[in-house]
Short mmCIF file of C-alpha atoms in Angstrom, two decimals:
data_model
loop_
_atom_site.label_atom_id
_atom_site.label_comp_id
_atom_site.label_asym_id
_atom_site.label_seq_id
_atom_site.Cartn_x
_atom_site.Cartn_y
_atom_site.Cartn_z
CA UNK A 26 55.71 93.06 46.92
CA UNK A 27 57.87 91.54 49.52
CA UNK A 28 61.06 93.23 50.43
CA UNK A 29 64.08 90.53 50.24
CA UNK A 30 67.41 90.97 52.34
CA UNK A 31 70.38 88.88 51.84
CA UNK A 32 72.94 88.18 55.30
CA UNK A 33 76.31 87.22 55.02
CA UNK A 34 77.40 85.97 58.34
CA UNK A 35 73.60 84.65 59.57
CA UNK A 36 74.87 82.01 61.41
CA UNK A 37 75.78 84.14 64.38
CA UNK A 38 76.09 87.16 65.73
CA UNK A 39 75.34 90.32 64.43
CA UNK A 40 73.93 88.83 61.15
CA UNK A 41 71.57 86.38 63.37
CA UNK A 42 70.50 89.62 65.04
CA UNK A 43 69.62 91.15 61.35
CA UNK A 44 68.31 88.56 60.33
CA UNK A 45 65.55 88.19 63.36
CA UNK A 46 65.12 92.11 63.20
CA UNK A 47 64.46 91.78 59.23
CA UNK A 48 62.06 89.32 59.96
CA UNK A 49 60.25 91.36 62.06
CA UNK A 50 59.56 94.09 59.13
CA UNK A 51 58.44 91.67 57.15
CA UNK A 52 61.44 90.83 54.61
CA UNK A 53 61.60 87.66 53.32
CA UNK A 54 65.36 86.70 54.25
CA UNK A 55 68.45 84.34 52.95
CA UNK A 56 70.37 83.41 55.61
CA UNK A 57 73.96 82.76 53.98
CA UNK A 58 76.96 81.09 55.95
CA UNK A 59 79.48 78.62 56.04
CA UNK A 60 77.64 76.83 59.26
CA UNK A 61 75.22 75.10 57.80
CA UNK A 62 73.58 73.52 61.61
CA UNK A 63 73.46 76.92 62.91
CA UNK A 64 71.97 78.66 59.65
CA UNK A 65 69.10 75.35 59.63
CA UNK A 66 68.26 76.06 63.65
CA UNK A 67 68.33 79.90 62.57
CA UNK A 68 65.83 79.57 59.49
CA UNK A 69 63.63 76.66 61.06
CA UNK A 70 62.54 79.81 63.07
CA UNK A 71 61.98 82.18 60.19
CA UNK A 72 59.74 80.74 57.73
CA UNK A 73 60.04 83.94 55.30
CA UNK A 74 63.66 82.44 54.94
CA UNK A 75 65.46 80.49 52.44
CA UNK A 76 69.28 79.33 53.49
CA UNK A 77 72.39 79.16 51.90
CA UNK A 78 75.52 77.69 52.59
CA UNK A 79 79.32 78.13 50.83
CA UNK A 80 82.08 80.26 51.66
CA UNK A 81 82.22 83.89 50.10
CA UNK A 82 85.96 84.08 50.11
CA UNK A 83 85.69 83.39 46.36
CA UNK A 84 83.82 85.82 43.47
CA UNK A 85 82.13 82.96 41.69
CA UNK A 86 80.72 81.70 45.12
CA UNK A 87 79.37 85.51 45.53
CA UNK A 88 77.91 85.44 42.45
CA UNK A 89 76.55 82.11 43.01
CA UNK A 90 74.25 83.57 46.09
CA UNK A 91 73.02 86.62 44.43
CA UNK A 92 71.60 83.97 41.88
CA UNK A 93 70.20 81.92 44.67
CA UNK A 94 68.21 84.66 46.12
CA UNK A 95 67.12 85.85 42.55
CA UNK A 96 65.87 82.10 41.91
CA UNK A 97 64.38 82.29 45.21
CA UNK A 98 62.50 85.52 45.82
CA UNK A 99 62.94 87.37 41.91
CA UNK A 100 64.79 90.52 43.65
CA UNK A 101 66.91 92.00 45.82
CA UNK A 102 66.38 94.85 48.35
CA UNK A 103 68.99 94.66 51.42
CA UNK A 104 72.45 93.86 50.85
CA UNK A 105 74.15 93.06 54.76
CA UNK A 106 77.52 91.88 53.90
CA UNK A 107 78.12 90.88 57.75
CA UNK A 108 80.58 87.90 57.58
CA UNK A 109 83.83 88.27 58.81
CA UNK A 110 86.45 86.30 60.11
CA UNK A 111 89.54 87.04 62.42
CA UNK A 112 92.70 85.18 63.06
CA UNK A 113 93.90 85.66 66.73
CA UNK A 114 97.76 86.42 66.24
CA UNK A 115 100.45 89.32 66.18
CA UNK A 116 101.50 90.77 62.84
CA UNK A 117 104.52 88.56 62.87
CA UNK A 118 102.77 85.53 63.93
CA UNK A 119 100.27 85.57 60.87
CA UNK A 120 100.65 83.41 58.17
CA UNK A 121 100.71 84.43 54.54
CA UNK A 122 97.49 82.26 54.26
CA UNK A 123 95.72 83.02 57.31
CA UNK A 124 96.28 86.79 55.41
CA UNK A 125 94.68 86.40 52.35
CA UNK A 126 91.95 84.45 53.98
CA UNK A 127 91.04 87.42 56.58
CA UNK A 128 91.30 89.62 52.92
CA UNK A 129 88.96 87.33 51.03
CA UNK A 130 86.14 87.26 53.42
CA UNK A 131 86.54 90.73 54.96
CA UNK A 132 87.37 92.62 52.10
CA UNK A 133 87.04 91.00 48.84
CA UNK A 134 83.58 89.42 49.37
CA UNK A 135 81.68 92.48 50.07
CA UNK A 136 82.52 94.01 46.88
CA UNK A 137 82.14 90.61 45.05
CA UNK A 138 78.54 90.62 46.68
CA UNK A 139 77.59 94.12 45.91
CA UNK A 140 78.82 93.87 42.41
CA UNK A 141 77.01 90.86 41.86
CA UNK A 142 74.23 92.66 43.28
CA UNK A 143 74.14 95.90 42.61
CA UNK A 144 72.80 95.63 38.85
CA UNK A 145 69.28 94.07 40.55
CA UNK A 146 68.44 96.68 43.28
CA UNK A 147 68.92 99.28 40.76
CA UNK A 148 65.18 99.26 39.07
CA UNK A 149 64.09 99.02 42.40
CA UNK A 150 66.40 100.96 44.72
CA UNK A 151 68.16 99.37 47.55
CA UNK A 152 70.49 99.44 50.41
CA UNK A 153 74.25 98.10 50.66
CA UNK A 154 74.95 97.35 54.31
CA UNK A 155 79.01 97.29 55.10
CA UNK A 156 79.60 95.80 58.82
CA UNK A 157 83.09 97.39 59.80
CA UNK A 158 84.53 97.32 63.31
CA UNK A 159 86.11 100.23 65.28
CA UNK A 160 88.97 97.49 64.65
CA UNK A 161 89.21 99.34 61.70
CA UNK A 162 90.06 102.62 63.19
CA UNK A 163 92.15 101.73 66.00
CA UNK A 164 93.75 98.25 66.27
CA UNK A 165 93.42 95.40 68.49
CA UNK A 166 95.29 93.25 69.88
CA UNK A 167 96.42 89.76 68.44
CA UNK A 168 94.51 90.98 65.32
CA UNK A 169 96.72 92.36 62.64
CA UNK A 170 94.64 91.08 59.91
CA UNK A 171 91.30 91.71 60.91
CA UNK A 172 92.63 95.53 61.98
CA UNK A 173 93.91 95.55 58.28
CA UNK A 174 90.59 94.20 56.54
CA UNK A 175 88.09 96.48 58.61
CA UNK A 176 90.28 99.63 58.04
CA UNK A 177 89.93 99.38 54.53
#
C-alpha cells in the first residue's frame, strides 16, 4: 500500500521541498496551505497529490485536514507540520494579536495536527515531523514571537 504524507506549509519553502522529495519515494502527498495559487502550481506537478487549503491556526480546521486526507487516501503515514509564520517586529512593537497568531500556527497547530492524527498512524506506525528553527534556541532579530513559538 501507498505511503501517505501530510505538509503543512506546502506552498513554499521547506514544505514545497518535502513535498517534491516525498514524491520522489513514492508517497502519495496532501499539500495543505493557506495559498491556494501556489499549492494548485505545486500539485499540478505532483499527480500522487491531493490539495488542501484553510488556515491551521484553529483545532477544528486541524481536525478538518486529517479527515481530508483520511477521505482521500484511507491513512496516514508522515505527519510534517512545516507551516509557520513570523511577524517582523521587536518585543515591544508586537501586537497582542499578531502574538497569538504567531502561537496558533507555530505552536498550537502542530499539536492540534498530531492529535488529530496520531490515533490513525498508530495500527500502522508513523512519523511526526516538528520543523523548529535555531530561532528557537537563540533569538533573532525583529522576531520576538517567532523566537518564542520555535523555542517551545
Amino acid at each position: 500500500m501507498t505511503k501517505v504524507v501530510v505538509i503543512t506549509g506546502a506552498s513554499s519553502g521547506i514544505g514545497a521541498a518535502a513535498a517534491l522529495k516525498f514524491h520522489q519515494q513514492g508517497f502519495n502527498i496532501v499539500l495543505a496551505g493557506r495559498n491556494e495559487a501556489r499549492l494548485s502550481s505545486l500539485a499540478s506537478t505532483l499527480p500522487n497529490s491531493v490539495m488542501w487549503t484553510g488556515d491551521i491556526a484553529q483545532s477544528a480546521a486541524c481536525n478538518a485536514l486529517i479527515k481530508f486526507t483520511l477521505a482521500s487516501f484511507g491513512r496516514i503515514d508522515v505527519l510534517i507540520n512545516c507551516a509557520g509564520i513570523i511577524y517582523r517586529s521587536t518585543a515591544t512593537d508586537t501586537s497582542d494579536s499578531q502574538w497569538l497568531d504567531t502561537m496558533s500556527v507555530n505552536l498550537n497547530a502542530p499539536f492540534y495536527l498530531s492529535r488529530a492524527a496520531i490515533p490513525h498512524m498508530t495500527e500502522n506506525g508513523g512519523t511526526i515531523l516538528n520543523i523548529a528553527s535555531d530561532w528557537g534556541l537563540k533569538g533573532g532579530e525583529l522576531a520576538a514571537a517567532y523566537c518564542a513559538s520555535k523555542g517551545a
